[in-house]
Short mmCIF file of C-alpha atoms in Angstrom, two decimals:
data_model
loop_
_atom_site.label_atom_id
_atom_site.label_comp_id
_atom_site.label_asym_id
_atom_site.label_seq_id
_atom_site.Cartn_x
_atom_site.Cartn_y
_atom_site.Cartn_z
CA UNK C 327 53.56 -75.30 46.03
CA UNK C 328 52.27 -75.62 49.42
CA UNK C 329 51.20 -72.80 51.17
CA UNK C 330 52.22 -72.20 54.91
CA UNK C 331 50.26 -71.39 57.98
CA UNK C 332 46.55 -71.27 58.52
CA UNK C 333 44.29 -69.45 55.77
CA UNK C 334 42.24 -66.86 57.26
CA UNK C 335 38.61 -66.34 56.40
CA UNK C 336 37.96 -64.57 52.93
CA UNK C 337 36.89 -61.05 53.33
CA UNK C 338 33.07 -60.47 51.72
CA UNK C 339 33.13 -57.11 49.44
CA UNK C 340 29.71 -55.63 49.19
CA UNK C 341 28.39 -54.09 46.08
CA UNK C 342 26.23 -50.73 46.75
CA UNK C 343 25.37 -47.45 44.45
CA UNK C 344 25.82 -43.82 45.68
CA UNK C 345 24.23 -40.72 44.44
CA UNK C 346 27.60 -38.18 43.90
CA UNK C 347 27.81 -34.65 42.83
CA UNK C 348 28.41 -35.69 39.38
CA UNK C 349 26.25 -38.86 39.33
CA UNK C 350 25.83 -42.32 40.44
CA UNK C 351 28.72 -43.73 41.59
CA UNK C 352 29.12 -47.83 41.83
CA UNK C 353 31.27 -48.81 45.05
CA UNK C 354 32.80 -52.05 46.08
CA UNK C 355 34.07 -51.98 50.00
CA UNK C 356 34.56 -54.96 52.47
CA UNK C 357 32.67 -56.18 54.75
CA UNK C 358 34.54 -55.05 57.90
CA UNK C 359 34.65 -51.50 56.92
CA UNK C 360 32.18 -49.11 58.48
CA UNK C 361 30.16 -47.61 55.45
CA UNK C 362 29.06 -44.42 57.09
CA UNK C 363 32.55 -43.17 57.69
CA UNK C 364 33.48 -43.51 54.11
CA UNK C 365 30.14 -42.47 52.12
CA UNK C 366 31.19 -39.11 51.17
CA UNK C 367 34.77 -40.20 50.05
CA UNK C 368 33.40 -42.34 48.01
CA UNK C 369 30.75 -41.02 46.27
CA UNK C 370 33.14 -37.87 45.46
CA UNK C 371 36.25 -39.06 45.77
CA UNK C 372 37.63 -35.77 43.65
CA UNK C 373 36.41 -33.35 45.81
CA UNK C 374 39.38 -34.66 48.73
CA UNK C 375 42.32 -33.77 46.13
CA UNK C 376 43.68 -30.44 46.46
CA UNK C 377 43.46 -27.79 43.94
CA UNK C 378 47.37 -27.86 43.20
CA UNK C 379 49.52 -25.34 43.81
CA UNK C 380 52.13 -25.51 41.22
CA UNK C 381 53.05 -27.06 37.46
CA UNK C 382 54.07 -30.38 38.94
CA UNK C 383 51.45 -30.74 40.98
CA UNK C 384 49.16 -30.72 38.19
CA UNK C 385 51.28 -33.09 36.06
CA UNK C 386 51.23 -34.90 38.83
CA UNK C 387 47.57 -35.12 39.27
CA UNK C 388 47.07 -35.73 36.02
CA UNK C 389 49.08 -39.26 35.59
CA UNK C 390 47.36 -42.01 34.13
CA UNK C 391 47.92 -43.25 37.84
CA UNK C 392 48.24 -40.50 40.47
CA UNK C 393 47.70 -41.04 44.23
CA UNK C 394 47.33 -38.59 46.84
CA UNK C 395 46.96 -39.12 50.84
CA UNK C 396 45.17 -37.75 53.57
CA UNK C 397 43.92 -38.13 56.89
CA UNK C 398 40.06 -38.90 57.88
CA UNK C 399 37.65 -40.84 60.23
CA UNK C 400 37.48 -44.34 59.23
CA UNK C 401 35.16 -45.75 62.14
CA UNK C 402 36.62 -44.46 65.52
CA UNK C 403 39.71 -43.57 64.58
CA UNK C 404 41.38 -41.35 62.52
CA UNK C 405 43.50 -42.47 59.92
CA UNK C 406 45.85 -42.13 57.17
CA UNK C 407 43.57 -42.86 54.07
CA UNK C 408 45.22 -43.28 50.31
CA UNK C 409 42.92 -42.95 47.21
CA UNK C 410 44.73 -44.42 44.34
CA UNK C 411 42.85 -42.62 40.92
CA UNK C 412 43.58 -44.71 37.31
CA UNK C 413 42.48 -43.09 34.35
CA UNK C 414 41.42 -44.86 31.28
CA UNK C 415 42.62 -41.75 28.12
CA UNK C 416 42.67 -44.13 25.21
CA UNK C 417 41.00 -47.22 23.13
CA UNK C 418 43.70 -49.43 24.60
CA UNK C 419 43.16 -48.99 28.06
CA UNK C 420 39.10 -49.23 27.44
CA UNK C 421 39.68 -52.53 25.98
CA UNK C 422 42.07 -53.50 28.87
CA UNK C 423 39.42 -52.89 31.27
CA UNK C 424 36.61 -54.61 28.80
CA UNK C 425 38.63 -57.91 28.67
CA UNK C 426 40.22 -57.90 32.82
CA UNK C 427 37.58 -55.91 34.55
CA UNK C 428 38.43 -52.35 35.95
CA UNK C 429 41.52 -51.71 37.56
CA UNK C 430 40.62 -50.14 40.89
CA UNK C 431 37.92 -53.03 40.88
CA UNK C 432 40.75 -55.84 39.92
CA UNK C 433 43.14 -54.10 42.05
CA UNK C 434 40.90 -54.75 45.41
CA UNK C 435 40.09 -58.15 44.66
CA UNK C 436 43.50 -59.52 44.29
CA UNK C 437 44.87 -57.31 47.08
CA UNK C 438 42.10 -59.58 49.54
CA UNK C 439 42.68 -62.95 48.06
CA UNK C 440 46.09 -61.89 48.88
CA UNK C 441 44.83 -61.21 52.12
CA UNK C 442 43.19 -64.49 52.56
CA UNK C 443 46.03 -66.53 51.72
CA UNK C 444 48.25 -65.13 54.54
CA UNK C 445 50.23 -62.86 52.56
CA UNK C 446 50.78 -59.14 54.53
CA UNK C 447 48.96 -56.12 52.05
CA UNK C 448 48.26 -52.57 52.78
CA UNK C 449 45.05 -52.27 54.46
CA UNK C 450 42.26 -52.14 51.35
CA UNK C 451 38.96 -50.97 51.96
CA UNK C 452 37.47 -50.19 48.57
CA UNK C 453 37.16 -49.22 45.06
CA UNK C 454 34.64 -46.66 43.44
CA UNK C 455 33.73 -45.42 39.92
CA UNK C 456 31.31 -43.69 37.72
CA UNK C 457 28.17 -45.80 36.67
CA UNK C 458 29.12 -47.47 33.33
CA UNK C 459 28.79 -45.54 29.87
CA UNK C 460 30.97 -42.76 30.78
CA UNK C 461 32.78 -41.64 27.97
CA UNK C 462 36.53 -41.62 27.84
CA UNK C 463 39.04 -40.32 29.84
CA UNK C 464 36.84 -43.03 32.33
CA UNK C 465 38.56 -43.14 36.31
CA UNK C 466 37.98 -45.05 39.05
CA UNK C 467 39.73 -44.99 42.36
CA UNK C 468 41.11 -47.10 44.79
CA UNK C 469 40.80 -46.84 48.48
CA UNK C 470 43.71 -47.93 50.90
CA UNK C 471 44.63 -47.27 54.63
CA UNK C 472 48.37 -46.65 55.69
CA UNK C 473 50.50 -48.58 57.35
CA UNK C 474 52.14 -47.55 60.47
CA UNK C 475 55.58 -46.53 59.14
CA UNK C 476 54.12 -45.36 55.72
CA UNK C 477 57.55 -45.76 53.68
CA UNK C 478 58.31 -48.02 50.58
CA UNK C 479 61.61 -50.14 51.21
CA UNK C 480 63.27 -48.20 48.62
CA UNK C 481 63.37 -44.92 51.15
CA UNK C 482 63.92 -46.60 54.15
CA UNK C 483 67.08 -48.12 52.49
CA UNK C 484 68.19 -44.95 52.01
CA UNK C 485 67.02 -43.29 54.68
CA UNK C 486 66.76 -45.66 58.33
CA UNK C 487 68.48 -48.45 57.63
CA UNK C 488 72.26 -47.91 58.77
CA UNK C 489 75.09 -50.28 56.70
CA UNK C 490 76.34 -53.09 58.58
CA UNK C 491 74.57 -56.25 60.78
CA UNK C 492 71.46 -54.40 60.80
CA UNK C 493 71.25 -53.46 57.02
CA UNK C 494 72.08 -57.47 56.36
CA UNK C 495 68.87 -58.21 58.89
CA UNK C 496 66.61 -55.96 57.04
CA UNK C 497 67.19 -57.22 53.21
CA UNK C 498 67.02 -60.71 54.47
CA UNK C 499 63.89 -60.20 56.26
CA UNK C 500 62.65 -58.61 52.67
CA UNK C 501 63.72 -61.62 50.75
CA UNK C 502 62.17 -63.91 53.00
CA UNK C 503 58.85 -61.86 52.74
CA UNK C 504 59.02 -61.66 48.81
CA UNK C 505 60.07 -66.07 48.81
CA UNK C 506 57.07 -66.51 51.50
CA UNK C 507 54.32 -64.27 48.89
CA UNK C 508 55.43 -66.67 45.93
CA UNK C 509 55.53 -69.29 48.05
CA UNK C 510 51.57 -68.68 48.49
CA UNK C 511 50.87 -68.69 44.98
CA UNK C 512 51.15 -65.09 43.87
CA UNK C 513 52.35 -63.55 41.03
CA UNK C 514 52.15 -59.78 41.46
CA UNK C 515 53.18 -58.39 38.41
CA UNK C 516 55.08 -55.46 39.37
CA UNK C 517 57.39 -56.39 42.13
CA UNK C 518 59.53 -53.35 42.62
CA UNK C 519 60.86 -52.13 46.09
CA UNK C 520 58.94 -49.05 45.73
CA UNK C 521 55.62 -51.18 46.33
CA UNK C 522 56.61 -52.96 49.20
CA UNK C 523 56.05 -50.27 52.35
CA UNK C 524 58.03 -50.89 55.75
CA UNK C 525 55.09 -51.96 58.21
CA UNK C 526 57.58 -51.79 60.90
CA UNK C 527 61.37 -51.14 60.59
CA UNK C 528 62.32 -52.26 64.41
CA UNK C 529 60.70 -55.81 63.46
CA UNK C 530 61.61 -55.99 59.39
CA UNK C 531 57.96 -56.10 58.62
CA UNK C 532 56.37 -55.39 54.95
CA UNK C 533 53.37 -55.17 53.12
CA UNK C 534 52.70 -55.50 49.50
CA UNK C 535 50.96 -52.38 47.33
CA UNK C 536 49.94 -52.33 43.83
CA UNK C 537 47.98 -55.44 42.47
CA UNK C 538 46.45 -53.85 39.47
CA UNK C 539 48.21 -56.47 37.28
CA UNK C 540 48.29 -59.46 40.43
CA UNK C 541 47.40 -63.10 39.64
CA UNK C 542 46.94 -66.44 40.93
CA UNK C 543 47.93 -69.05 38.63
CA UNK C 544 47.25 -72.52 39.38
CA UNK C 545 50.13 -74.50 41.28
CA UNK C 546 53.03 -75.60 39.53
CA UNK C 547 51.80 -73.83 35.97
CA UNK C 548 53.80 -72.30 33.43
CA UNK C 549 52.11 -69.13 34.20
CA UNK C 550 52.95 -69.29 37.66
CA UNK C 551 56.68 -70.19 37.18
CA UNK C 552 57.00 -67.55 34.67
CA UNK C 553 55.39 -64.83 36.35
CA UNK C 554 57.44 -65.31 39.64
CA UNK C 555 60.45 -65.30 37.61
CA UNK C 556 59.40 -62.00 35.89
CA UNK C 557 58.79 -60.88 39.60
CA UNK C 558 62.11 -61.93 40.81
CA UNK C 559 63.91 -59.98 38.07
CA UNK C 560 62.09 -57.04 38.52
CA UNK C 561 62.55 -57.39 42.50
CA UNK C 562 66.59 -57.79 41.76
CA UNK C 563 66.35 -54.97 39.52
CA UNK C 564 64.84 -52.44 42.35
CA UNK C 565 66.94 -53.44 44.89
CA UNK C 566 70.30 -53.81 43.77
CA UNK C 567 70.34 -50.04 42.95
CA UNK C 568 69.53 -49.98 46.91
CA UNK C 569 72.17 -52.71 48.14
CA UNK C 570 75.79 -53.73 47.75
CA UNK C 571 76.10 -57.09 45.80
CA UNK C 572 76.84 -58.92 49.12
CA UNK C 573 73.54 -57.39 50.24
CA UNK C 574 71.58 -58.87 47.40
CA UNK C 575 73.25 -62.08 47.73
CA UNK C 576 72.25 -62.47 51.57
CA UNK C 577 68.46 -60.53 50.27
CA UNK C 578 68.31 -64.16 47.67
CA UNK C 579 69.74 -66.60 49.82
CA UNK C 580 66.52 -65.35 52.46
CA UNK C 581 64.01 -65.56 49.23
CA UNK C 582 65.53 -69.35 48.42
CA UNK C 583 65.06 -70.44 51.93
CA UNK C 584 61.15 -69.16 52.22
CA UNK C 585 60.21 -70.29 49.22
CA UNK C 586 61.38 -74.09 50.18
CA UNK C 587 61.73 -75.33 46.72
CA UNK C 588 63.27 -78.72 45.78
CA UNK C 589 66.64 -79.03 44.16
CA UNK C 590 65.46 -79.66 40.72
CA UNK C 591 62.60 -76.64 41.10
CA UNK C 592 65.14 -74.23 42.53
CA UNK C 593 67.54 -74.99 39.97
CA UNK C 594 64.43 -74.19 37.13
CA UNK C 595 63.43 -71.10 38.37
CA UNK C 596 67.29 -69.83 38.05
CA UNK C 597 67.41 -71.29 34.69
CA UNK C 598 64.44 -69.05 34.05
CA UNK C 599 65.68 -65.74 36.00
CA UNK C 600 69.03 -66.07 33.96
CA UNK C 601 67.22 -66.08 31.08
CA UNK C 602 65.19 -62.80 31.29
CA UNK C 603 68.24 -61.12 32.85
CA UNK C 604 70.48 -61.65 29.85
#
């Protein structure tokens, strides 16, 4: 599985304790991020969640996986900031983190090897968490920028994308973005339209979200070819509730082409999809 295009430079993540209201926090953030700008963020990441205002906001808040937005001074700018909270509440979800590391943590580091191999990601700056030994419910928190458009494909399906020529454009565009991200070796593990946001509707540009559950098998390994087939099925799933059938056909026929697969290759991963979709 070859991988196309230069591979830019890995990004460095630097490892650094803060002292936070409720204790020391441990913080991962890259190397190209200023520090100063996002100290207090994340050493109480908390204390920028509203107090909410009604029932659902709280249930909301209070999801294993809950993630609220703002805007705040990253460097020189100002800019649209996303903190991402997951919440460990049970045995299962300790030993989860035990065995595969912490999700925030495992989150970052796939989202910039991601990164590195070319593929296009929602900006992601950091993770932070209590120091270990907390006792359950345990949380740590995830630290993304926005994208320009800030919309997942799902609502601008519904929303900007008219029927016709330019409809046909866009899901091919998204098909060749999803065949091109396989192509580079990734499995993603939850490859829904929802967590692929529009960079850019006027160009039919994306970027991937959500790589708590993300690997990188080696090439041509059972675990690769299965996990890209559980990611096309899932991906066919999403978007045909989104797109006519002629619309996922032309969406396919875009994800075929980018992932330039052989005859006999192309023809197993089918056998596979057809499989899981029975």
């Amino acid at each position: 599985m070859s991988t196309k295009g230069p591979t830019p430079p890995r990004v460095d993540v630097r490892k650094f304790t803060l002292d936070g209201p409720a204790g020391p926090m441990e913080v991962w953030l890259r190397d190209d991020c200023p520090a100063d700008s996002m100290r207090d963020l994340l050493a109480d990441p908390s204390s920028f969640v509203p107090a909410p205002k009604k029932r659902r906001h709280e249930r909301k808040l209070a999801k294993p996986r809950a993630v609220y937005s703002f805007v705040h001074e990253v460097g020189a700018s100002r800019r649209r900031v996303y903190l991402k909270f997951y919440r460990v509440k049970d045995t299962k979800g300790a030993l989860e983190e035990m065995v595969r590391g912490f999700r925030a943590g495992r989150s970052l580091r796939a989202a910039l090897e991601a990164e590195r191999r070319g593929i296009a990601v929602a900006p992601h700056v950091g993770a932070t968490r209590k120091k270990r030994g907390a006792p359950l419910p345990r949380e740590s928190v995830l630290v993304m920028l926005g994208v320009p458009h800030n919309a997942d494909v799902r609502t601008v399906l519904k929303r900007d994308v008219e029927r016709g020529a330019e409809r046909g454009a866009f899901v091919a565009a998204l098909g060749a973005f999803v065949g091109d991200a396989h192509a580079r070796g990734l499995v993603h593990g939850d490859l829904k339209i929802r967590n692929v946001f529009v960079v850019d509707v006027a160009t039919r540009s994306f970027a991937l979200i959500d790589f708590d559950h993300a690997l990188f098998p080696k090439a041509n390994s059972q675990a690769l070819w299965l996990g890209q087939a559980h990611d096309l099925r899932r991906f066919i799933e999403s978007l045909k509730k989104r797109v006519s059938r002629r619309e996922l056909r032309i969406a396919l026929r875009a994800y075929f082409r980018a992932r330039g697969l052989d005859t006999a290759r192309r023809q197993r991963l089918i056998r596979r999809l057809r499989t899981l979709m029975r």
